[in-house]
CSV table of C-alpha atoms and ligand atoms in Angstrom, one decimal:
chain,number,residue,atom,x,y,z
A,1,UNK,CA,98.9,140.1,99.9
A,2,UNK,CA,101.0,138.7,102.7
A,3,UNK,CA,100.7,134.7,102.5
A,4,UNK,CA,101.8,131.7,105.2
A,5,UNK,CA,103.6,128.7,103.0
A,6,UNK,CA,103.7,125.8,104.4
A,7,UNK,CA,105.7,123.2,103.1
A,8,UNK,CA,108.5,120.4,103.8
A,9,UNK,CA,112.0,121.8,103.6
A,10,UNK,CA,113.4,118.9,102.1
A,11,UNK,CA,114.3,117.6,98.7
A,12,UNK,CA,110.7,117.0,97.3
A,13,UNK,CA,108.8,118.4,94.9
A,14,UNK,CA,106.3,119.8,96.9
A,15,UNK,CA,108.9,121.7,98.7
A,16,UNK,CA,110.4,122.6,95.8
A,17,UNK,CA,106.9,124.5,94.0
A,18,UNK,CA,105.9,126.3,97.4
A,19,UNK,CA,109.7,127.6,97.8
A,20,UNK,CA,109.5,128.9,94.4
A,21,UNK,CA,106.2,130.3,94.4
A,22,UNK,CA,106.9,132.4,97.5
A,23,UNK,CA,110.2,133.3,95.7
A,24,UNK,CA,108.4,134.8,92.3
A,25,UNK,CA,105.3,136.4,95.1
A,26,UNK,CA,107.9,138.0,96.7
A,27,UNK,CA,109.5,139.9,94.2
A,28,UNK,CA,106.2,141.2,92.8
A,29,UNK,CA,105.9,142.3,96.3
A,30,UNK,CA,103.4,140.1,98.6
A,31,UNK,CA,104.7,139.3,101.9
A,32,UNK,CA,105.6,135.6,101.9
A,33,UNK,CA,106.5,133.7,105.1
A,34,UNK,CA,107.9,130.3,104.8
A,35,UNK,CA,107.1,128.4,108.0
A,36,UNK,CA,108.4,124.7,108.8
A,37,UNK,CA,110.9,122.9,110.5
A,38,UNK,CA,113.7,123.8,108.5
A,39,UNK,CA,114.6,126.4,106.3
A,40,UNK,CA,113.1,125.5,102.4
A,41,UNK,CA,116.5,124.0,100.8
A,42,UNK,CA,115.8,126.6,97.8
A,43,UNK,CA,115.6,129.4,99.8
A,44,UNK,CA,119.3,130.2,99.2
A,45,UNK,CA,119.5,133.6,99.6
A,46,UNK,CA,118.3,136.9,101.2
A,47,UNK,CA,115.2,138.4,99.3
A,48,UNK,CA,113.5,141.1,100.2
A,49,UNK,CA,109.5,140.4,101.3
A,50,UNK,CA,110.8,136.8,102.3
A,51,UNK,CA,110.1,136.0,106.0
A,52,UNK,CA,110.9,132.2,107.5
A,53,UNK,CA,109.8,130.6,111.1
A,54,UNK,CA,111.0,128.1,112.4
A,55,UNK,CA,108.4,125.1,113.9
A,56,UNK,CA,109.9,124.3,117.1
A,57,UNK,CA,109.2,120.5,118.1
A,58,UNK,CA,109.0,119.5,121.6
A,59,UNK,CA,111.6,117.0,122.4
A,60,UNK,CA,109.8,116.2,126.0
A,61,UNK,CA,110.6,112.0,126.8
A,62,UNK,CA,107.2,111.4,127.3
A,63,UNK,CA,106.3,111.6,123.4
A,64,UNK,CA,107.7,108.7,121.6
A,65,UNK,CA,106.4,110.5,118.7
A,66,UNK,CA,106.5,114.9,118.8
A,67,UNK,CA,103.0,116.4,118.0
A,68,UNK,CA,104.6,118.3,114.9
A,69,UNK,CA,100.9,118.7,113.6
A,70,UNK,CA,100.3,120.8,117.1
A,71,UNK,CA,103.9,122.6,117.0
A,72,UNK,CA,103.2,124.0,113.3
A,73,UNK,CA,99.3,124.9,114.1
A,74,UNK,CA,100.8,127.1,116.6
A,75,UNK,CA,103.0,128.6,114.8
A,76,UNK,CA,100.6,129.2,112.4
A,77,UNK,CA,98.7,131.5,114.8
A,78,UNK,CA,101.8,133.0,116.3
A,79,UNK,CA,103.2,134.1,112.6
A,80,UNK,CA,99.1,135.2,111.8
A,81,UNK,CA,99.4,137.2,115.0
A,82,UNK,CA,102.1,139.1,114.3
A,83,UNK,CA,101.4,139.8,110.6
A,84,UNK,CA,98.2,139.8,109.7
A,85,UNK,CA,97.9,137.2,107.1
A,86,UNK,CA,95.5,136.7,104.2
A,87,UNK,CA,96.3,133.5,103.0
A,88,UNK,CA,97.3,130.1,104.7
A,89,UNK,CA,99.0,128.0,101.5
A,90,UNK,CA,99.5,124.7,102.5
A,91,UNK,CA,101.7,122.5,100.4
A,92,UNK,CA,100.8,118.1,100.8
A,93,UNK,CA,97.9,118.0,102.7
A,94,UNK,CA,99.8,116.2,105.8
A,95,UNK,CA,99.7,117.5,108.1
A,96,UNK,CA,99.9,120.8,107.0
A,97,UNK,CA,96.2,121.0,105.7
A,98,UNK,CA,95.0,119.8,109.5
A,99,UNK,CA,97.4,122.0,111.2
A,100,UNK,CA,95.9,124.7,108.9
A,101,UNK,CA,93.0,124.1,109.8
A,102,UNK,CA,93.3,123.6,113.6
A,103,UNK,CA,95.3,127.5,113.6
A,104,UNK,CA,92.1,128.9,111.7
A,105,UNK,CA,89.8,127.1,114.6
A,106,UNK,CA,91.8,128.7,117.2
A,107,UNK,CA,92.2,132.3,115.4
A,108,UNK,CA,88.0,132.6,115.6
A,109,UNK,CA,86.3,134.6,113.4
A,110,UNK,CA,89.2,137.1,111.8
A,111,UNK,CA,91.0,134.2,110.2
A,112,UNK,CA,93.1,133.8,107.2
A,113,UNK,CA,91.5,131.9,104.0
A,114,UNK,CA,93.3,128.0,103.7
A,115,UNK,CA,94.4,127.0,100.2
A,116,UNK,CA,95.8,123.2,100.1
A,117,UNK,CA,97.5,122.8,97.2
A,118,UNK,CA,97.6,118.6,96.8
A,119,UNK,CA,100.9,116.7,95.5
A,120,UNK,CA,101.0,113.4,95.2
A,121,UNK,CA,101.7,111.0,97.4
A,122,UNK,CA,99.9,112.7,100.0
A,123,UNK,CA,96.6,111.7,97.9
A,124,UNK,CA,97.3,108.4,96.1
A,125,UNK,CA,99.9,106.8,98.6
A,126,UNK,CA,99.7,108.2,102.1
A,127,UNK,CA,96.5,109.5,102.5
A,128,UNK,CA,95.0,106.6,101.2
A,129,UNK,CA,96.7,104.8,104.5
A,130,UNK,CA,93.6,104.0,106.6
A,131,UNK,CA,95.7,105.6,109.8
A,132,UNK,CA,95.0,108.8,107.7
A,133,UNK,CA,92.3,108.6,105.7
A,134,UNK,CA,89.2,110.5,107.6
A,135,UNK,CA,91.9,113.5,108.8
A,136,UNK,CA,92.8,113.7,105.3
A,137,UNK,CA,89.8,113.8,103.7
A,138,UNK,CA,88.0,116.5,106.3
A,139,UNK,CA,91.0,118.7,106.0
A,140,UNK,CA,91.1,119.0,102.2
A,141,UNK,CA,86.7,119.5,103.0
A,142,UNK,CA,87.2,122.4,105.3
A,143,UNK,CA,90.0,124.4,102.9
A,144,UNK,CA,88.7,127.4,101.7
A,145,UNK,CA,90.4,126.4,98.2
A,146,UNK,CA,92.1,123.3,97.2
A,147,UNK,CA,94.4,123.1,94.0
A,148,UNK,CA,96.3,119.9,92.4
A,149,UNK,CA,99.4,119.9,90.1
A,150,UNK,CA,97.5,117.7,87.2
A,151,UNK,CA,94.1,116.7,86.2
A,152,UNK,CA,95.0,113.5,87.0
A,153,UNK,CA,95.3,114.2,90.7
A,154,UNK,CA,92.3,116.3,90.8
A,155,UNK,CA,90.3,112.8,89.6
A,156,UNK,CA,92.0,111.0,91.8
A,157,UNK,CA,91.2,113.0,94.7
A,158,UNK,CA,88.1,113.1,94.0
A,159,UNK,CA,87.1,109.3,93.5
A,160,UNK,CA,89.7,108.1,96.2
A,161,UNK,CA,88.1,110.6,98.7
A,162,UNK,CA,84.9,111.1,97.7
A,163,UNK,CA,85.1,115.2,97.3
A,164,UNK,CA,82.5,116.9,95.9
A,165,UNK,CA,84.3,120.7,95.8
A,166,UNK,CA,86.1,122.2,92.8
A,167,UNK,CA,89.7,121.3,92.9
A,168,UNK,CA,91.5,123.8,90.6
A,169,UNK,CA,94.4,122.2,88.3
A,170,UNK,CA,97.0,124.4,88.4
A,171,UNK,CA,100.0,122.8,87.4
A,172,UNK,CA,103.7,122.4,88.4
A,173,UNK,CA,106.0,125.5,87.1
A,174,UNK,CA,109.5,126.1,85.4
A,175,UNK,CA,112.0,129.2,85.3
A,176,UNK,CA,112.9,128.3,81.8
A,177,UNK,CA,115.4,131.6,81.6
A,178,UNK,CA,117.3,129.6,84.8
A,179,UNK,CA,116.6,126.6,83.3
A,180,UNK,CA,117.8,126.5,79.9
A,181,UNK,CA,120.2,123.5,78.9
A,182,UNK,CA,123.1,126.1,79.2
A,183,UNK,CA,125.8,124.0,80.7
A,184,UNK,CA,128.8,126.7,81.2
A,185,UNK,CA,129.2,125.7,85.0
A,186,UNK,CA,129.0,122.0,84.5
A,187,UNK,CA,131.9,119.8,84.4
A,188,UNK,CA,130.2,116.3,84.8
A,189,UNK,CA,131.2,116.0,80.6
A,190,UNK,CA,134.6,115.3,82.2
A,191,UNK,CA,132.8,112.2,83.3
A,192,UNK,CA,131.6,111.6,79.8
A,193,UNK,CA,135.4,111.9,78.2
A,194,UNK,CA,135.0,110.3,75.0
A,195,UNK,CA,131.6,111.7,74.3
A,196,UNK,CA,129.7,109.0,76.1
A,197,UNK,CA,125.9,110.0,75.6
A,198,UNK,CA,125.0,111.0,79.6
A,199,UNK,CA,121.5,109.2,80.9
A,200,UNK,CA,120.2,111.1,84.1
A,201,UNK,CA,118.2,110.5,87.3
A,202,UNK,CA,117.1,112.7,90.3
A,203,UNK,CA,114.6,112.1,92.8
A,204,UNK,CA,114.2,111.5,96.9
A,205,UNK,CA,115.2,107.7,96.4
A,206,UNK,CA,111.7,106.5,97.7
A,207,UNK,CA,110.4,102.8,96.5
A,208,UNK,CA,107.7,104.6,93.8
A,209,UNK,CA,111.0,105.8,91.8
A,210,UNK,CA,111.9,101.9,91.0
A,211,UNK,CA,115.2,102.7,90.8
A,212,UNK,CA,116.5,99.0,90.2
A,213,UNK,CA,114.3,99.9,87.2
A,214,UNK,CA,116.9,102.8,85.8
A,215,UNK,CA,119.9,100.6,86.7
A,216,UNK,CA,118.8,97.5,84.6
A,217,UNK,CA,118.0,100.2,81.9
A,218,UNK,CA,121.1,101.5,81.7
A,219,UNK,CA,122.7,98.0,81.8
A,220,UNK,CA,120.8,97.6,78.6
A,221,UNK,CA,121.4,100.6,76.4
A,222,UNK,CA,125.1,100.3,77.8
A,223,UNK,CA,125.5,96.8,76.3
A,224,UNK,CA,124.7,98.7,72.6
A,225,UNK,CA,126.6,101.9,73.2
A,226,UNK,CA,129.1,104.0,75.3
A,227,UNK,CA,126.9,105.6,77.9
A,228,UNK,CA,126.9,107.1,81.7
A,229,UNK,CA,124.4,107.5,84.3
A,230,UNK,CA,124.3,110.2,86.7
A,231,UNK,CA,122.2,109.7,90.0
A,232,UNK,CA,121.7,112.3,91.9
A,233,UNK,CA,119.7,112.6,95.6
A,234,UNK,CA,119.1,110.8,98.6
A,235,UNK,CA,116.9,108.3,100.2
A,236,UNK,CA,115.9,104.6,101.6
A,237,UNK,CA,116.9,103.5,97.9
A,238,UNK,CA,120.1,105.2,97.4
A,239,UNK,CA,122.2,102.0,99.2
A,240,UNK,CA,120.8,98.7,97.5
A,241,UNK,CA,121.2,101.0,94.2
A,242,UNK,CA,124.5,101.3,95.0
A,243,UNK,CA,124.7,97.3,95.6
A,244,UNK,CA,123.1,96.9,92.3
A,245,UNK,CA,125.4,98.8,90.5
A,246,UNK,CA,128.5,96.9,91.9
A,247,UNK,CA,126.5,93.6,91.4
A,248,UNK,CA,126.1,94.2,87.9
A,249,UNK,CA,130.1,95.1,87.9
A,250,UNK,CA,128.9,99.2,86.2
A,251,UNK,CA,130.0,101.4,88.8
A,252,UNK,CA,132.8,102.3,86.4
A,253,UNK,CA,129.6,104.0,84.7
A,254,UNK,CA,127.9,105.2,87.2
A,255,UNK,CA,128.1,108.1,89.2
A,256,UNK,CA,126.3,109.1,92.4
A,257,UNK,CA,126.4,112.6,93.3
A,258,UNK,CA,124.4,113.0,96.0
A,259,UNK,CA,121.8,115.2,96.7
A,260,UNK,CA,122.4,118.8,94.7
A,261,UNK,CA,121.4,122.6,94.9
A,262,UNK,CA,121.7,123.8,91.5
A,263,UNK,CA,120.0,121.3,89.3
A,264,UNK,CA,120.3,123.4,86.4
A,265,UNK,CA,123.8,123.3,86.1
A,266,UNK,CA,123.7,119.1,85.5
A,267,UNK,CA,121.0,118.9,83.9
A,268,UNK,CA,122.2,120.3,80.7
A,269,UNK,CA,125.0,118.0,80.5
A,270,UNK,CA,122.5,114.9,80.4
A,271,UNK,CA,120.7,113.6,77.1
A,272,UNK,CA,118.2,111.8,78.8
A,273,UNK,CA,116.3,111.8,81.5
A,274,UNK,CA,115.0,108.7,83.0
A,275,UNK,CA,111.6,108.2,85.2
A,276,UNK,CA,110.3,105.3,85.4
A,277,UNK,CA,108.5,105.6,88.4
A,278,UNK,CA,105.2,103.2,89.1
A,279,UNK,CA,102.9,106.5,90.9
A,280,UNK,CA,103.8,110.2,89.8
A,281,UNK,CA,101.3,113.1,90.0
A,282,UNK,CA,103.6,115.3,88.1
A,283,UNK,CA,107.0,114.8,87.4
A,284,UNK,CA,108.6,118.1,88.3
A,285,UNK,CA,111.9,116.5,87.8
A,286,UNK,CA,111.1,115.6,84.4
A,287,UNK,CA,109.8,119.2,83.5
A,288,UNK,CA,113.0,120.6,85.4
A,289,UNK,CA,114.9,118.0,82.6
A,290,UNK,CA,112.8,119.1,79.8
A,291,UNK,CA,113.7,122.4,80.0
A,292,UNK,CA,117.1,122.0,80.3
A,293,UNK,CA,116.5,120.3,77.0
A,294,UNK,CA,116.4,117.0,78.0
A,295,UNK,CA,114.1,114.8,76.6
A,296,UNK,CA,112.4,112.3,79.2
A,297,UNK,CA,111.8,108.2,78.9
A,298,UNK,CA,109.4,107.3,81.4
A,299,UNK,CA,106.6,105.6,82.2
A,300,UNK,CA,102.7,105.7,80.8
A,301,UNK,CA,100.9,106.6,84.3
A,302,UNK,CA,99.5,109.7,86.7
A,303,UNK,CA,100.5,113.1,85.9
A,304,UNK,CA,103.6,112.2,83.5
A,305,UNK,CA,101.4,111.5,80.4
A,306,UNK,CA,100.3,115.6,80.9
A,307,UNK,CA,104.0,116.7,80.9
A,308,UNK,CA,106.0,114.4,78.3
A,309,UNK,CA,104.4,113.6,75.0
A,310,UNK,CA,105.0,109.7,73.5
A,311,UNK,CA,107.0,110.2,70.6
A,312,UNK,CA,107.5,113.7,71.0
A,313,UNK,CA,109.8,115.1,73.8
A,314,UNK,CA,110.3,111.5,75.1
A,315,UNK,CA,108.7,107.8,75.2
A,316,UNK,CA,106.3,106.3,78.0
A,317,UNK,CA,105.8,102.5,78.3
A,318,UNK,CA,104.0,100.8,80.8
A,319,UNK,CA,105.5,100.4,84.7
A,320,UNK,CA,108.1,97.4,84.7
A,321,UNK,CA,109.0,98.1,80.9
A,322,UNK,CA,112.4,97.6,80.9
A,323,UNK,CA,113.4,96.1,77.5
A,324,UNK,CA,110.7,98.6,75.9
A,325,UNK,CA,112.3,101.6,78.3
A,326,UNK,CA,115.9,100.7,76.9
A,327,UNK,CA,115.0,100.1,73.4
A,328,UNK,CA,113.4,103.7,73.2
A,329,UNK,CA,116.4,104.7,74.9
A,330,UNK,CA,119.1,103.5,72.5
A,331,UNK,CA,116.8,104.7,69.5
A,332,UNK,CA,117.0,107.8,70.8
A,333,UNK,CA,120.6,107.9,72.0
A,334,UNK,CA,122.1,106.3,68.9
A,335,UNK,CA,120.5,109.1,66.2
A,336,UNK,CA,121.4,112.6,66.6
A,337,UNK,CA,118.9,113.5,64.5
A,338,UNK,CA,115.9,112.3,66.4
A,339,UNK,CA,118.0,113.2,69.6
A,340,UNK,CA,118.5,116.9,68.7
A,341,UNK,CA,114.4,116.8,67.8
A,342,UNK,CA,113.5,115.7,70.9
A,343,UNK,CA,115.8,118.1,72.8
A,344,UNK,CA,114.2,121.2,71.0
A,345,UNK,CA,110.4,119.1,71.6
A,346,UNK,CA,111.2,119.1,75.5
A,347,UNK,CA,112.3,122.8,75.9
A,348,UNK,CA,109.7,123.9,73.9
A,349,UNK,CA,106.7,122.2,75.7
A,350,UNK,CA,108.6,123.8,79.1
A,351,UNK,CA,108.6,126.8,78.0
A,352,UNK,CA,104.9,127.3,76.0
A,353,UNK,CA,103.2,125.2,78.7
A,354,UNK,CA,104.7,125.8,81.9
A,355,UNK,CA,106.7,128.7,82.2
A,356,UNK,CA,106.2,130.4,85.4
A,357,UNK,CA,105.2,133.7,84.1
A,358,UNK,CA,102.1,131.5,82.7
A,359,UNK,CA,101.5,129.5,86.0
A,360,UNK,CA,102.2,132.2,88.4
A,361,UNK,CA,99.4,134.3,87.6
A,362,UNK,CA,96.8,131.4,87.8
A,363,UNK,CA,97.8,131.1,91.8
A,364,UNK,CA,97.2,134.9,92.4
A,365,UNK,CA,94.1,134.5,90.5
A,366,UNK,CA,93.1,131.6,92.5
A,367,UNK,CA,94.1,133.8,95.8
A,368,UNK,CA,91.8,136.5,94.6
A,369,UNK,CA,88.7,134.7,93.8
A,370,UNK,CA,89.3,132.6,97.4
A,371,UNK,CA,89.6,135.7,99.3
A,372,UNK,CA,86.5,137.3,97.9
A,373,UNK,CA,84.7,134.4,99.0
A,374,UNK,CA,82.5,134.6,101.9
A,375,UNK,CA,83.5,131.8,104.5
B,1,GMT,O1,105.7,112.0,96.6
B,1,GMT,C1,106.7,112.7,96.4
B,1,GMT,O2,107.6,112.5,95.6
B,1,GMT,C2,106.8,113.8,97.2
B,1,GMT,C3,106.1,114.9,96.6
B,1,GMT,C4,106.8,116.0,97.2
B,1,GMT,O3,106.3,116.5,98.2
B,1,GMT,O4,107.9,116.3,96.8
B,1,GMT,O5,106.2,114.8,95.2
B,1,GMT,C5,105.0,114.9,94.5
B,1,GMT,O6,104.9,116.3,94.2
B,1,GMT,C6,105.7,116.8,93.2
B,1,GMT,C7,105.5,118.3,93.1
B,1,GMT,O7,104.1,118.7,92.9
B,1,GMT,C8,105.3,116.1,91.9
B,1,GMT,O8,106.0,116.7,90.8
B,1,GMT,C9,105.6,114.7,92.0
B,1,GMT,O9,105.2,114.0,90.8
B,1,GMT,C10,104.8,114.1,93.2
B,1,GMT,N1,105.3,112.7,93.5
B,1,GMT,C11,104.6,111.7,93.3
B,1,GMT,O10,103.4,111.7,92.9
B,1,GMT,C12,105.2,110.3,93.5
């Protein structure tokens, strides 16, 4: 099969599933090119089958704002042009469903079949923005398949934009052999000298995180016990959480590492993983944690409550929880009983429920019954 993914390049989740998906197509030999305005921040290296194009955007004065939507649609039907594709997979419906959509008008009747697969906030925060709303909705309509990452954004889709076609869950995916705790390349323990138990956060530092919410968490459990946090990522956030740290005089505590490639690495130093974020469709960070054997303290909304299981591999309280998020926190962190429970819990859900090798099949599956569609 040779497939188009479209996807941001950036440190997002979205990002993150199409980069991988095309990775694991690729070595069972479909054609995957990658096409956006920046080369996907996971594809590190050469593989063979692996194709990227680069969206040029106009930088002509008279647009205040560059027609990316227009740039990408064309470069959908230059790439199609050249190689024939069967599938257009488009990762967070904006723009890249519409752009889809507008190549597969222009392309006329030997087109490509359009998959949208939806992520999040392209559904619950964005595309509920009225300045998006009807282009939205029509381009998830017009996709020849559309898939979401939880059952919980399938509803939501559905009730928030009125869509009467099948959305097919398939959910967010783990390498659990990459991602496996193992922590031989990771020297953040050095932060952690005297054992400190190590609390983690990653994420695109965007408002729906609530990171003053992980700060005044930490401040908490670090009252009862020695304990670090480790933030790692960028975003709007990332400088009045720095100002809250040094307000709260932690910073000794608390280290920022910026945004990172190789998440597996830190991840198995941490012993907990913290999202406590007030809107998640998934939680692909959490999973990412979980396997790693991480256990996850979050909260009780969206896509989470399929991933981490109260009581189990983690706790989930309500958004704004604070005292309830740090005293699960500290019972967690002060018994190494429960602790070591938990870690095994988390891995073990990774693993059984999403492993790619289960996941992965469900999207060729999905590509094969939409391409044996009629359109
Ligand atoms: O909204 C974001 O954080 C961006 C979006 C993305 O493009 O990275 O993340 C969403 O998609 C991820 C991958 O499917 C999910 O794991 C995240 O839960 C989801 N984020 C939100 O719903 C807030």
């Amino acid at each position: 099969m040779k497939v188009a993914m479209i996807c941001y390049p950036t440190h997002g989740g979205s990002g993150v599933v199409a980069t991988e998906l095309g990775l694991e197509l690729a070595r069972l030999d479909h054609e995957v090119h990658f096409i956006s305005y920046s080369a996907p921040f996971r594809l590190r290296e050469f593989q063979q089958n692996v194709y990227y194009h680069e969206v040029e955007v106009s930088a002509y004065p008279l647009f205040k704002y560059p027609p990316y939507d227009l740039s990408l649609a064309t470069k959908i039907v230059q790439v199609n042009k050249e190689h024939h594709l069967d599938i257009i997979h488009a990762h967070y419906a904006i723009p890249h469903a519409t752009s889809a959509y507008l190549a597969r008008q222009i392309m006329g009747n030997q087109h490509p079949k359009i998959i949208t697969t939806l992520h999040g906030t392209d559904i619950t925060l964005v595309g509920n923005d009225n300045s998006f709303f009807e282009a939205v909705k029509f381009s998830i309509e017009v996709s020849d398949g559309i898939t979401a990452v939880s059952n919980y954004l399938a509803k939501r889709t559905k009730t928030d934009f009125l869509i009467e076609k099948d959305i097919q869950v398939i959910y967010n995916f783990i390498d659990s052999q990459k991602y496996n705790g193992a922590v031989s390349n990771c020297n953040i323990k050095r932060f952690a000298p005297h054992g400190e138990k190590i609390i983690l956060h990653t994420s695109n530092f965007r408002k729906v995180k609530r990171l003053p919410d992980i700060v005044h968490v930490f401040q908490r459990v670090r009252k009862r016990m020695p304990c670090k946090l480790i933030l790692v990522g960028e975003g709007p956030e990332l400088q009045s959480t720095h100002q809250l740290v040094m307000e709260l005089g932690i910073s000794d505590d608390v280290l920022f590492l910026g945004t990172q490639h190789y998440m597996e690495n830190i991840l198995g130093c941490a012993d907990l993983f913290l999202l406590p974020s007030d809107e998640e469709s998934f939680g692909l960070a959490a999973l990412e944690a979980m396997s790693c054997k991480t256990p996850v303290i979050g909260t009780q909304i969206g896509g989470i409550t399929e991933v981490v299981d109260h009581g189990i591999n983690g706790f989930l309280h309500p958004v704004g929880d604070i005292d309830g998020m740090a005293a699960s926190a500290y019972k967690l962190l002060s018994n190494d009983n429960m602790l070591k429970k938990f870690k095994d819990a988390a891995r073990l859900k990774a693993e059984t429920a999403f492993d790619m090798q289960l996941i992965i099949p469900q999207y060729l599956e999905y590509y094969k019954k939409i391409l044996q569609q009629n359109s």
